[in-house]
Amino acid sequence: MATYPDRYHLTKNQNRRFARQNFVNLIHTNSRFEDITMTLPQTQTIMDGLGVDGIPIDDINIMVRLKRGWQFITASDEPPTLDFERQINAIVTGRNSTELAEKESNFLTALMQDTQWSATDKALTLLYHNMRQQLFWDGNKRTATLAANKIMIDHGAGLINVPLNLWPHWNELINAYYHSGAMTEIKQWTYDHAIQGVVLK
């Protein structure tokens, strides 16, 4: 039995719709990686293609690129690969990414081919592996989050999204994981608190 069994069992298209219905909330949450603290209504306004008084244009651009990143992973049928992660990074940062070590390609291939792991376990592992490895010059947490959610969506397993009220503790866990390299505690915590989905009758 998988250590972190999938909590949700949707079709890919159902999971895509669920993600698209929650774009504003997901982007609002993901933007905190860049210390952007606008409100949910302000995020909605930007997602609608409008400006918001008092919000720096750089922050607006980050939000728009996050939206494009979510649109990309919910539209693409391409499986998660290192090249796919490069494409995500280029979208969310607005710049071309660097070449990555072959060992990262080997890691991802082995992870995706392991039939003993659930999609959720694979997604959580990729999320935290990529965050700690710092594969790119910029946008590592945003890229890792989108790549992990691509796995979740493709397998109908819901979404990984840590609620903002839990971010202070989550950041403590991330810092501890960065120092130790031990992933079990942060994976279990994320599994318990940040797997979101819908049960369809």
Coordinates of C-alpha atoms in Angstrom, one line a residue:
M1 CA 0.0 0.0 0.0
A2 CA 1.2 3.5 -0.8
T3 CA 2.5 5.6 2.1
Y4 CA 0.5 8.5 0.9
P5 CA -2.5 7.1 -1.0
D6 CA -4.4 9.4 -3.3
R7 CA -7.2 11.2 -1.4
Y8 CA -9.1 12.0 -4.6
H9 CA -10.0 10.0 -7.6
L10 CA -11.0 12.3 -10.5
T11 CA -10.6 12.0 -14.2
K12 CA -7.9 14.2 -15.7
N13 CA -10.5 16.5 -17.2
Q14 CA -12.4 16.8 -13.9
N15 CA -9.2 17.7 -12.1
R16 CA -8.4 20.3 -14.8
R17 CA -11.8 21.9 -14.3
F18 CA -11.3 21.9 -10.5
A19 CA -8.0 23.6 -10.9
R20 CA -9.4 26.2 -13.4
Q21 CA -12.3 26.9 -11.0
N22 CA -9.7 27.7 -8.3
F23 CA -7.2 29.7 -10.4
V24 CA -7.7 32.9 -8.4
N25 CA -7.2 31.2 -5.0
L26 CA -4.2 29.2 -6.3
I27 CA -2.5 32.2 -7.8
H28 CA -3.3 34.3 -4.7
T29 CA -1.6 31.6 -2.6
N30 CA 1.4 30.9 -4.9
S31 CA 2.2 34.7 -5.2
R32 CA 3.2 34.6 -1.5
F33 CA 6.4 32.9 -2.6
E34 CA 7.4 36.3 -3.9
D35 CA 6.1 38.1 -0.8
I36 CA 3.1 39.6 -2.7
T37 CA 0.4 40.3 -0.2
M38 CA -2.5 41.6 -2.3
T39 CA -6.1 40.6 -1.4
L40 CA -8.2 37.9 -3.1
P41 CA -10.4 40.5 -4.7
Q42 CA -7.3 42.4 -6.0
T43 CA -6.0 39.0 -7.4
Q44 CA -9.4 38.5 -9.1
T45 CA -9.1 42.0 -10.7
I46 CA -5.7 41.2 -12.1
M47 CA -6.8 37.8 -13.4
D48 CA -9.6 39.7 -15.2
G49 CA -6.9 41.7 -17.0
L50 CA -7.3 44.9 -15.1
G51 CA -4.8 47.0 -13.1
V52 CA -5.0 47.7 -9.4
D53 CA -4.1 51.0 -7.9
G54 CA -1.1 50.9 -5.6
I55 CA 0.1 47.5 -6.8
P56 CA 3.6 47.6 -8.4
I57 CA 3.7 46.5 -12.0
D58 CA 6.4 43.9 -11.2
D59 CA 3.9 42.3 -8.7
I60 CA 1.2 42.3 -11.3
N61 CA 3.5 40.7 -13.9
I62 CA 4.4 37.9 -11.4
M63 CA 0.6 37.2 -11.0
V64 CA 0.0 37.2 -14.7
R65 CA 2.9 34.8 -15.3
L66 CA 1.6 32.5 -12.5
K67 CA -1.8 32.5 -14.3
R68 CA -0.1 31.5 -17.5
G69 CA 1.8 28.8 -15.7
W70 CA -1.5 27.3 -14.3
Q71 CA -3.1 27.6 -17.7
F72 CA -0.1 25.8 -19.2
I73 CA -0.2 22.8 -16.9
T74 CA -4.0 22.4 -17.1
A75 CA -3.9 22.5 -20.9
S76 CA -0.9 20.4 -21.7
D77 CA -1.0 16.6 -22.3
E78 CA 2.8 16.4 -22.2
P79 CA 4.0 14.2 -19.3
P80 CA 6.2 15.7 -16.6
T81 CA 9.8 15.8 -17.9
L82 CA 12.8 18.0 -17.2
D83 CA 12.1 19.9 -20.4
F84 CA 8.5 20.4 -19.2
E85 CA 9.8 21.9 -15.9
R86 CA 12.1 24.2 -17.9
Q87 CA 9.0 25.4 -19.8
I88 CA 7.1 26.1 -16.6
N89 CA 10.1 28.0 -15.2
A90 CA 10.4 30.1 -18.3
I91 CA 6.7 31.0 -18.1
V92 CA 6.7 31.9 -14.4
T93 CA 10.0 33.9 -14.5
G94 CA 9.7 35.4 -17.9
R95 CA 13.2 34.2 -18.8
N96 CA 14.8 31.2 -20.4
S97 CA 16.1 28.6 -17.9
T98 CA 19.6 27.1 -17.7
E99 CA 20.6 23.6 -18.7
L100 CA 20.0 21.1 -15.9
A101 CA 22.1 18.3 -14.7
E102 CA 21.4 14.8 -16.3
K103 CA 21.0 13.4 -12.7
E104 CA 17.8 15.5 -12.4
S105 CA 16.4 13.9 -15.5
N106 CA 17.3 10.5 -14.1
F107 CA 15.6 11.3 -10.8
L108 CA 12.4 12.4 -12.5
T109 CA 12.3 9.4 -14.8
A110 CA 12.8 7.0 -12.0
L111 CA 10.2 8.7 -9.8
M112 CA 7.5 8.7 -12.6
Q113 CA 8.2 5.0 -13.5
D114 CA 7.9 3.7 -9.9
T115 CA 4.6 1.8 -9.8
Q116 CA 4.7 1.4 -6.0
W117 CA 4.1 5.1 -5.4
S118 CA 0.8 7.0 -5.6
A119 CA 0.5 10.1 -7.7
T120 CA 0.3 12.1 -4.5
D121 CA 3.5 10.6 -3.1
K122 CA 5.3 11.3 -6.4
A123 CA 4.0 14.9 -6.5
L124 CA 5.0 15.6 -2.9
T125 CA 8.5 14.1 -3.5
L126 CA 9.0 16.2 -6.6
L127 CA 7.8 19.3 -4.9
Y128 CA 10.2 19.2 -2.1
H129 CA 13.1 17.7 -4.0
N130 CA 13.0 20.5 -6.6
M131 CA 12.6 23.2 -3.9
R132 CA 15.7 22.0 -2.1
Q133 CA 17.8 21.3 -5.2
Q134 CA 17.2 24.9 -6.6
L135 CA 17.2 23.7 -10.2
F136 CA 16.9 27.2 -11.6
W137 CA 18.2 30.7 -11.1
D138 CA 14.8 32.0 -10.1
G139 CA 11.3 30.8 -9.5
N140 CA 12.2 27.4 -7.9
K141 CA 9.2 27.2 -5.5
R142 CA 6.7 28.4 -8.1
T143 CA 8.1 26.0 -10.7
A144 CA 8.2 23.1 -8.2
T145 CA 4.6 23.8 -7.1
L146 CA 3.3 23.8 -10.7
A147 CA 5.3 20.7 -11.7
A148 CA 4.0 18.8 -8.7
N149 CA 0.4 19.8 -9.4
K150 CA 0.8 18.7 -13.0
I151 CA 1.3 15.2 -11.6
M152 CA -1.7 15.6 -9.4
I153 CA -3.9 16.8 -12.2
D154 CA -2.8 14.2 -14.7
H155 CA -3.8 11.4 -12.3
G156 CA -6.9 13.0 -10.9
A157 CA -5.5 13.2 -7.4
G158 CA -6.6 16.8 -6.6
L159 CA -4.2 19.7 -5.9
I160 CA -1.4 20.6 -3.5
N161 CA -2.1 24.0 -2.1
V162 CA -1.1 25.0 1.5
P163 CA -3.7 27.4 3.0
L164 CA -2.2 30.8 3.7
N165 CA -3.0 30.6 7.5
L166 CA -0.6 27.6 7.7
W167 CA 2.3 29.3 5.8
P168 CA 4.2 30.4 9.0
H169 CA 4.5 26.8 10.1
W170 CA 5.0 25.5 6.6
N171 CA 8.0 27.9 6.2
E172 CA 9.5 26.5 9.4
L173 CA 9.2 23.0 8.0
I174 CA 10.7 24.0 4.7
N175 CA 13.7 25.6 6.5
A176 CA 14.2 22.5 8.7
Y177 CA 14.0 20.3 5.6
Y178 CA 16.5 22.5 3.7
H179 CA 19.0 22.0 6.5
S180 CA 18.4 18.3 7.1
G181 CA 17.4 16.9 3.7
A182 CA 14.9 14.7 5.6
M183 CA 11.6 14.9 3.7
T184 CA 9.3 12.6 5.7
E185 CA 8.0 15.2 8.2
I186 CA 7.1 17.9 5.7
K187 CA 5.6 15.4 3.2
Q188 CA 3.3 14.0 6.0
W189 CA 2.3 17.5 7.1
T190 CA 1.5 18.6 3.6
Y191 CA -0.4 15.4 3.0
D192 CA -2.5 16.1 6.1
H193 CA -3.1 19.8 5.5
A194 CA -2.7 20.7 1.9
I195 CA -4.3 18.1 -0.4
Q196 CA -7.4 19.7 -1.9
G197 CA -10.0 18.2 -4.2
V198 CA -13.7 17.4 -4.6
V199 CA -15.6 14.2 -4.1
L200 CA -18.0 13.6 -7.0
K201 CA -21.1 11.5 -6.3

